[in-house]
PDB file of C-alpha atoms in Angstrom:
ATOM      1  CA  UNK Y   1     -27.331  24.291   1.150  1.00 66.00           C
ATOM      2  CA  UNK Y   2     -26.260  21.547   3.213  1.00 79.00           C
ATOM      3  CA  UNK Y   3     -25.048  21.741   6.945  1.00 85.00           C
ATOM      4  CA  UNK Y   4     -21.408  20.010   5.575  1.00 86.00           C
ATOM      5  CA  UNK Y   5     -21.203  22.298   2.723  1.00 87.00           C
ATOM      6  CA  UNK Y   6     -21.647  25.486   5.592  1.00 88.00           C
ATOM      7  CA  UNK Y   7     -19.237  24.098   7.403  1.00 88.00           C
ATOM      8  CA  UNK Y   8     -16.894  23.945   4.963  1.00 87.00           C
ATOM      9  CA  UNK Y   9     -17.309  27.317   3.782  1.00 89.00           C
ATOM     10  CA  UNK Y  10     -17.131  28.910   7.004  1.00 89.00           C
ATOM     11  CA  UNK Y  11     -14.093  26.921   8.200  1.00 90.00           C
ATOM     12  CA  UNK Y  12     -15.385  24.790  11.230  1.00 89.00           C
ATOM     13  CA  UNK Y  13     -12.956  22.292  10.276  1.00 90.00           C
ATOM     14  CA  UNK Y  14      -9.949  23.947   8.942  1.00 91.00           C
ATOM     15  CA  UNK Y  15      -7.992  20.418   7.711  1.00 93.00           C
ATOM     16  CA  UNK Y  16     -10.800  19.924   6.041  1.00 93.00           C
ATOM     17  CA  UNK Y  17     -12.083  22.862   4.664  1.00 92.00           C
ATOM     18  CA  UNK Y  18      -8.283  23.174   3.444  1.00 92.00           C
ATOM     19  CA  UNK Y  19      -8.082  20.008   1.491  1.00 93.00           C
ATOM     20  CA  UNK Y  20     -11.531  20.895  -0.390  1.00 93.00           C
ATOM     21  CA  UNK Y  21     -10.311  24.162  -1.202  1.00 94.00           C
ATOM     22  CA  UNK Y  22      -6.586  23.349  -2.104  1.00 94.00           C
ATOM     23  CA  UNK Y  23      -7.769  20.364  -4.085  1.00 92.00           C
ATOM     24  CA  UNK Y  24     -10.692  22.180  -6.207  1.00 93.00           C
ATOM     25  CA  UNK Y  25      -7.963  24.954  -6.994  1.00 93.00           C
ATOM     26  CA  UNK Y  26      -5.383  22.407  -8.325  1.00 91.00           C
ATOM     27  CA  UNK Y  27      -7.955  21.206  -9.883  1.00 90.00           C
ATOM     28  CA  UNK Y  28      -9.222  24.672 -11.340  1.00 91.00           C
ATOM     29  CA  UNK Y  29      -5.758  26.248 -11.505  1.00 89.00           C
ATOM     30  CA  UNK Y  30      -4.146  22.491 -13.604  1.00 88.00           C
ATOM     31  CA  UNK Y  31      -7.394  23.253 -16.102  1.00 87.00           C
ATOM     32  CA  UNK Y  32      -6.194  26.371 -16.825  1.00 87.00           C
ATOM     33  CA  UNK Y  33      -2.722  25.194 -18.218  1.00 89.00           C
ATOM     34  CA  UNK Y  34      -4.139  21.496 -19.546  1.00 87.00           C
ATOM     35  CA  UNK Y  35      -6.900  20.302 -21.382  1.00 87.00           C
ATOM     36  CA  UNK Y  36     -10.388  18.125 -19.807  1.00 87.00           C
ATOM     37  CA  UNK Y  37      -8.337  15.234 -21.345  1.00 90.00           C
ATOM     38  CA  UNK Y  38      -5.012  15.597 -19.714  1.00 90.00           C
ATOM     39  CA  UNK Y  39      -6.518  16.701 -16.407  1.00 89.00           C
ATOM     40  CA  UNK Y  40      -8.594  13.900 -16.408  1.00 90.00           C
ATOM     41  CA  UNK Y  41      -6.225  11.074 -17.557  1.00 93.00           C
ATOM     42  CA  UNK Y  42      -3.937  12.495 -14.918  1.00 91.00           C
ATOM     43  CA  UNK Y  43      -6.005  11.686 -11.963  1.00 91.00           C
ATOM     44  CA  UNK Y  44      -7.047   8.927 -12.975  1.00 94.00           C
ATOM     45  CA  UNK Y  45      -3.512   7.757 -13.413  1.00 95.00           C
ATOM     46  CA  UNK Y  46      -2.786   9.161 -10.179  1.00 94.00           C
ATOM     47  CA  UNK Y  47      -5.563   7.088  -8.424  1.00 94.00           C
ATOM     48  CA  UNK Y  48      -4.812   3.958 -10.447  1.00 96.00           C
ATOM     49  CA  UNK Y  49      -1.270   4.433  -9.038  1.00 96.00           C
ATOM     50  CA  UNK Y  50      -2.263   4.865  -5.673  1.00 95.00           C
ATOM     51  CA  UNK Y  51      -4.559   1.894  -5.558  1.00 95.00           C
ATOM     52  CA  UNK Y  52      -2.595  -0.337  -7.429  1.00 95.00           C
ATOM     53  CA  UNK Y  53       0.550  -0.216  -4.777  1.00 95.00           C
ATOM     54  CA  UNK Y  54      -2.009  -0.288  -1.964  1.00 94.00           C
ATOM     55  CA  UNK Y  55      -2.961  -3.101  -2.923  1.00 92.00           C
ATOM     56  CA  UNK Y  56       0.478  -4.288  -3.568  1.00 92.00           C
ATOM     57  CA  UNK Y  57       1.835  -3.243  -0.614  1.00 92.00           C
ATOM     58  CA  UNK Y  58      -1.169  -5.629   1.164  1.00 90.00           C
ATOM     59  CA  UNK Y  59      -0.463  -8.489  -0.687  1.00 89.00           C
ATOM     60  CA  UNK Y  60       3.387  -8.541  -0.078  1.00 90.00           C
ATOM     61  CA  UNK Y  61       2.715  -7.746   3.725  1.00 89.00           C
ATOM     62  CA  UNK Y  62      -0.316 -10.634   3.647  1.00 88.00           C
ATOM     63  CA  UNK Y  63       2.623 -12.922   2.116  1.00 85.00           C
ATOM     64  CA  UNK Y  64       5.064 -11.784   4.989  1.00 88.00           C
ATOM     65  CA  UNK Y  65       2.904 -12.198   7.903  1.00 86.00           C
ATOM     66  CA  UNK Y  66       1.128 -14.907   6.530  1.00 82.00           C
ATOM     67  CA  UNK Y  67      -1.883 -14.054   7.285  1.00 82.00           C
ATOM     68  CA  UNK Y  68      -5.345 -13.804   5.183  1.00 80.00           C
ATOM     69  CA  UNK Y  69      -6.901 -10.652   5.147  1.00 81.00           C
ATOM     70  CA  UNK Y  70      -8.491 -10.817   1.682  1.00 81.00           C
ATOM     71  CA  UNK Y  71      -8.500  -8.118  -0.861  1.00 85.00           C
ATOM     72  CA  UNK Y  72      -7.907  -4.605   0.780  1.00 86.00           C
ATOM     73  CA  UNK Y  73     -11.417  -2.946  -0.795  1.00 88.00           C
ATOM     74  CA  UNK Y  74     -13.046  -5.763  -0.998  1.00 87.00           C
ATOM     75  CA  UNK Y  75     -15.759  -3.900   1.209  1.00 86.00           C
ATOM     76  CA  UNK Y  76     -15.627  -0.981  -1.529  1.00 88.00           C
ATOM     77  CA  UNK Y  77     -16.187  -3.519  -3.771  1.00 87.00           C
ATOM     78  CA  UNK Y  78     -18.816  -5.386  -2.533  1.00 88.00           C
ATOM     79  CA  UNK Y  79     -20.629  -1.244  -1.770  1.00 88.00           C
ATOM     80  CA  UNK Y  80     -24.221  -0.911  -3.879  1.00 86.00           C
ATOM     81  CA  UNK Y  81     -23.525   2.263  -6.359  1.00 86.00           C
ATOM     82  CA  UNK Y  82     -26.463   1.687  -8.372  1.00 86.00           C
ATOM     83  CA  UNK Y  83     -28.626   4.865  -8.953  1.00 84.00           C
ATOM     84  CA  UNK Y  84     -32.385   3.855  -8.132  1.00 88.00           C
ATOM     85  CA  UNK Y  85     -35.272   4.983 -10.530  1.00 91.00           C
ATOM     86  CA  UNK Y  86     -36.755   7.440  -7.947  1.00 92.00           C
ATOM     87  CA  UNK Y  87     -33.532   9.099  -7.761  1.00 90.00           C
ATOM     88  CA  UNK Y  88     -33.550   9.788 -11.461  1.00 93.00           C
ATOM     89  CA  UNK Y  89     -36.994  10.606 -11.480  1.00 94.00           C
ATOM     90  CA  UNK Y  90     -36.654  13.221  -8.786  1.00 93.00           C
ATOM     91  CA  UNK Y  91     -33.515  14.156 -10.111  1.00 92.00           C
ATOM     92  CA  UNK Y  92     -34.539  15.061 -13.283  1.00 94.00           C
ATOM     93  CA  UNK Y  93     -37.939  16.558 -12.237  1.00 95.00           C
ATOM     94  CA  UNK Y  94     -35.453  19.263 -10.706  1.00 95.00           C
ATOM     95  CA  UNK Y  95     -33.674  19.915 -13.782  1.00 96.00           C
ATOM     96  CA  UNK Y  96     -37.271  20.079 -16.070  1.00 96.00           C
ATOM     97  CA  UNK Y  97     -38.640  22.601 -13.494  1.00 96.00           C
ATOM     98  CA  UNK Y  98     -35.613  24.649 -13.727  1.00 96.00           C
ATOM     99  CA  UNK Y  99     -35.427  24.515 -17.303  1.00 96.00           C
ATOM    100  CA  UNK Y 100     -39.030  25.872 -17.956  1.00 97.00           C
ATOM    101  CA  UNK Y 101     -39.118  28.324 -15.043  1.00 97.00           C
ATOM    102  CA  UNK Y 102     -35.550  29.556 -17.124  1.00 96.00           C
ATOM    103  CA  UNK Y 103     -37.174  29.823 -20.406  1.00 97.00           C
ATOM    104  CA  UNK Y 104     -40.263  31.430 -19.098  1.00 97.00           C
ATOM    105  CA  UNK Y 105     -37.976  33.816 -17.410  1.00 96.00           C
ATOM    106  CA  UNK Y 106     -36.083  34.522 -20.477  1.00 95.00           C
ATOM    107  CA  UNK Y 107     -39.321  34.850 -22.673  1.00 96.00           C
ATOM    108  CA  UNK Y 108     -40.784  36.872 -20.633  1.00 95.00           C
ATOM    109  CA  UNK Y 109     -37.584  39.459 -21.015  1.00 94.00           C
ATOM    110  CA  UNK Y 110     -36.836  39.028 -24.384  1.00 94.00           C
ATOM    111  CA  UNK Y 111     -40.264  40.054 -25.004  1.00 94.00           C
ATOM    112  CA  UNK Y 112     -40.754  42.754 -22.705  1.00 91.00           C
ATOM    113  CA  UNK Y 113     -43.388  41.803 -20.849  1.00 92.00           C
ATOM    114  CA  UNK Y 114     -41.766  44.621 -17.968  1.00 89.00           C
ATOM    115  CA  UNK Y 115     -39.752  47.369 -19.660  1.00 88.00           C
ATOM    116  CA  UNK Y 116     -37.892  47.751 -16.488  1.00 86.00           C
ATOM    117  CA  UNK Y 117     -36.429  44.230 -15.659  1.00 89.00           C
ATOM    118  CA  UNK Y 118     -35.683  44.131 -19.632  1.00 91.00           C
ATOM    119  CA  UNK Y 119     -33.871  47.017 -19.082  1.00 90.00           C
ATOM    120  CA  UNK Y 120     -31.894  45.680 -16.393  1.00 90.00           C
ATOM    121  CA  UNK Y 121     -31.036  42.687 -17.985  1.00 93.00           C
ATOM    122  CA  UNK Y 122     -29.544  44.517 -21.166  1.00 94.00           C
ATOM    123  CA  UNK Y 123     -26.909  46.437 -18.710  1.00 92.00           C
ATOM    124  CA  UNK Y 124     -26.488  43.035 -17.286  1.00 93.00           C
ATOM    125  CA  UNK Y 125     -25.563  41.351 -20.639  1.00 94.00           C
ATOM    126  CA  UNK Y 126     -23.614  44.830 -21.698  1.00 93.00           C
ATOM    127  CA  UNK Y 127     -21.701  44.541 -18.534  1.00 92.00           C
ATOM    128  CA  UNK Y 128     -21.149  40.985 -19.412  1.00 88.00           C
ATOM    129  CA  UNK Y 129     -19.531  41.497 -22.389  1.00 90.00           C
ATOM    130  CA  UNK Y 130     -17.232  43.410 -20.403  1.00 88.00           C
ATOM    131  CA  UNK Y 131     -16.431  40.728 -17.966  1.00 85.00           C
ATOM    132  CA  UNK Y 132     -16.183  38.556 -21.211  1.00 84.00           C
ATOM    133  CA  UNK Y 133     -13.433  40.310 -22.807  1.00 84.00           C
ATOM    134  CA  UNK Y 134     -11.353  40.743 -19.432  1.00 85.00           C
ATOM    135  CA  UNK Y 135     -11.927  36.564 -18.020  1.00 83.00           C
ATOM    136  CA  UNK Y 136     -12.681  34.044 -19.598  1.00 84.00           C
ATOM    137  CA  UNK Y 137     -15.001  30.989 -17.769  1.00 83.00           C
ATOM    138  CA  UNK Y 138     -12.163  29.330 -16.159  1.00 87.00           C
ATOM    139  CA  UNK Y 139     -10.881  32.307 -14.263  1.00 88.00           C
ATOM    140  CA  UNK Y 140     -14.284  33.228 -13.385  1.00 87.00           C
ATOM    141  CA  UNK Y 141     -14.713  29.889 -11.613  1.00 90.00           C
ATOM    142  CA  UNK Y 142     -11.687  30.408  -9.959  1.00 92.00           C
ATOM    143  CA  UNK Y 143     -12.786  33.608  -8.613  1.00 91.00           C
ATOM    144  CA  UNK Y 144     -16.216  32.005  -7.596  1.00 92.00           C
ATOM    145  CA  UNK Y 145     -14.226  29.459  -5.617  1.00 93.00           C
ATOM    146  CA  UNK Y 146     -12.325  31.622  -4.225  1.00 93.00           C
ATOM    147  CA  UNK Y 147     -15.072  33.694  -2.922  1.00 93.00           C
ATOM    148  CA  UNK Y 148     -17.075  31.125  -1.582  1.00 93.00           C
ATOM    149  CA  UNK Y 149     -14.037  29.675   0.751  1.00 92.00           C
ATOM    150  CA  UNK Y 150     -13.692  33.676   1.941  1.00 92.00           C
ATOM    151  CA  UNK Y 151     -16.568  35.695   1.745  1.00 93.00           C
ATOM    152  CA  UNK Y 152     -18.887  33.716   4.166  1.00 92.00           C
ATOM    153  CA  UNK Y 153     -16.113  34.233   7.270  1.00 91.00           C
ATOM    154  CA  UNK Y 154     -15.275  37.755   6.058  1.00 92.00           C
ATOM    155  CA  UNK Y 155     -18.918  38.666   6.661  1.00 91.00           C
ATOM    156  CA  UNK Y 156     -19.427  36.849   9.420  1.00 90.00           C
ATOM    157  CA  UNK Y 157     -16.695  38.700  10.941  1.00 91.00           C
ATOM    158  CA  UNK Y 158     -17.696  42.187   9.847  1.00 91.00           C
ATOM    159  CA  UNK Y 159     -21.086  41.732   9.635  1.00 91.00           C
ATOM    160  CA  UNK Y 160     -22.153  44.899  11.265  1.00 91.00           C
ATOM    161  CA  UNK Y 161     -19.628  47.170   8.977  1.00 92.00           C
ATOM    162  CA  UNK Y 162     -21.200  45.111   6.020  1.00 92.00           C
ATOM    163  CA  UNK Y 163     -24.436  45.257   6.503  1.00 92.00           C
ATOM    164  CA  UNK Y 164     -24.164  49.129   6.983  1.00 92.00           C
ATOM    165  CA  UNK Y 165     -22.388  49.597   3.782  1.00 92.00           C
ATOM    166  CA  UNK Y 166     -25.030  47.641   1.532  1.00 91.00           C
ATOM    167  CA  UNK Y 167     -27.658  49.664   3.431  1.00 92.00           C
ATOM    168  CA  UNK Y 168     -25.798  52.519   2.025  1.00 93.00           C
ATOM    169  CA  UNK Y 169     -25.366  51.586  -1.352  1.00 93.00           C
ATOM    170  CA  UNK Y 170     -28.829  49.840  -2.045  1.00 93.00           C
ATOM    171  CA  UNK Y 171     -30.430  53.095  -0.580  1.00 93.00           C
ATOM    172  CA  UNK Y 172     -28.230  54.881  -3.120  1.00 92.00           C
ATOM    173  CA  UNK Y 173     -29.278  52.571  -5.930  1.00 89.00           C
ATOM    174  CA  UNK Y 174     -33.172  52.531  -5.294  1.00 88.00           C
ATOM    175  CA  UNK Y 175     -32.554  56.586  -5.380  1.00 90.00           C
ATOM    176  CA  UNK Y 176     -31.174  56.507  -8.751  1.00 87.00           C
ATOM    177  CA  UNK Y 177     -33.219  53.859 -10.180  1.00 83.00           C
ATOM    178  CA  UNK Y 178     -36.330  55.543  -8.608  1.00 84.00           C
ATOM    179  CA  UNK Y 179     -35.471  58.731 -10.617  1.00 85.00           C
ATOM    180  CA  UNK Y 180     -34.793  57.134 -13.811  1.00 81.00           C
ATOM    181  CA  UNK Y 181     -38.330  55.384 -13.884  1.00 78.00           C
ATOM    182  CA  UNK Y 182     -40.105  58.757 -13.277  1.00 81.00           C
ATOM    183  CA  UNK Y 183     -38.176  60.100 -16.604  1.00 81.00           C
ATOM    184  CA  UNK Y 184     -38.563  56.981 -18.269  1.00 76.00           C
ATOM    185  CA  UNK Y 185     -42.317  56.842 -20.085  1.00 70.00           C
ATOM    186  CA  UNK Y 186     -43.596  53.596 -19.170  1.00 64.00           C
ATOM    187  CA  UNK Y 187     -40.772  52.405 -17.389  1.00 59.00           C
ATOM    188  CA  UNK Y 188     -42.965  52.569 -14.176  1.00 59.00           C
ATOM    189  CA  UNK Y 189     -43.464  49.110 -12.089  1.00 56.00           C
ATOM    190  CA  UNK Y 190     -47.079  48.087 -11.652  1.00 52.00           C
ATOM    191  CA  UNK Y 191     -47.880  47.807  -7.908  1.00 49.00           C
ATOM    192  CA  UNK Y 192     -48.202  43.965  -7.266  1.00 42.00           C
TER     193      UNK Y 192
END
């Protein structure tokens, strides 16, 4: 992760961190009562409304104070946005290495190559269905969002009471795992 995209999560800059999170809400939150489409057409209205009486309000105050300062983005305009080749190359190496190390993952549980981590991923997906039928995608998100803007600065001020507490639990959760692989035939790992 990015030093910017730390810095916004743990609030270094709070105007800033407060726009990114207020705006990705509205954003999250208008989904949730609109359609892609509406949302969509809606901010682009909205920008489109913005820049067209910026520019506008330029021209009228160019034809006041007669002066010629040219067209108010003319540096946006004039801005290369052209992805390069080796951008989409390296790009979408990325997404083909993720995409096989995926569906080697996912063949390699389906098939039960370890009984164990097969075995964990069924509670996963049964506790899924779970989390299925009580959110649906969108509120997830939101909740994901949510998290991220709160969770790093919640830790970092507790970190000691934290840390302590997942010490507890994981201890906890090795325990009970350990003693379901000894009653479990086969269900021991193989030392790596």
């Amino acid at each position: 992760m990015g030093a910017a995209a730390i810095d916004l999560l743990y609030w270094r800059n709070v105007k800033q961190s407060g726009a990114v999170f207020s705006s990705v809400l509205l954003l999250l939150f208008s989904l949730t009562q609109f359609s892609v489409v509406s949302v969509g057409a809606y901010l682009a209205l909205a920008a489109l409304s913005a820049t067209i009486s910026f520019r506008i309000y330029k021209s009228v105050l160019q034809a006041v104070q007669k002066t010629d300062e040219g067209h108010p983005f003319k540096a946006y305009l004039e801005m290369e946005i052209a992805l390069s080749q080796d951008q989409i190359s390296k790009y979408a190496d990325k997404i083909l290495l993720y995409s096989n190390t995926c569906m080697k993952e996912l063949r390699r549980l389906f098939l039960v190559q370890d009984l164990v981590d097969s075995l964990k991923f069924a509670v996963l997906m049964w506790l899924l269905t779970y989390v299925g039928a009580l959110f649906n995608g969108l509120t997830l998100l939101i909740l994901a969002v949510v998290s991220m803007f709160t969770m790093p600065v919640v830790y970092e001020k507790h970190q000691a009471q934290i840390d302590q507490y997942v010490g507890l639990i994981r201890t906890q959760v090795n325990s009970v795992v350990g003693k379901i692989q000894a009653k479990i035939p086969g269900a021991k790992r193989k030392e790596e």
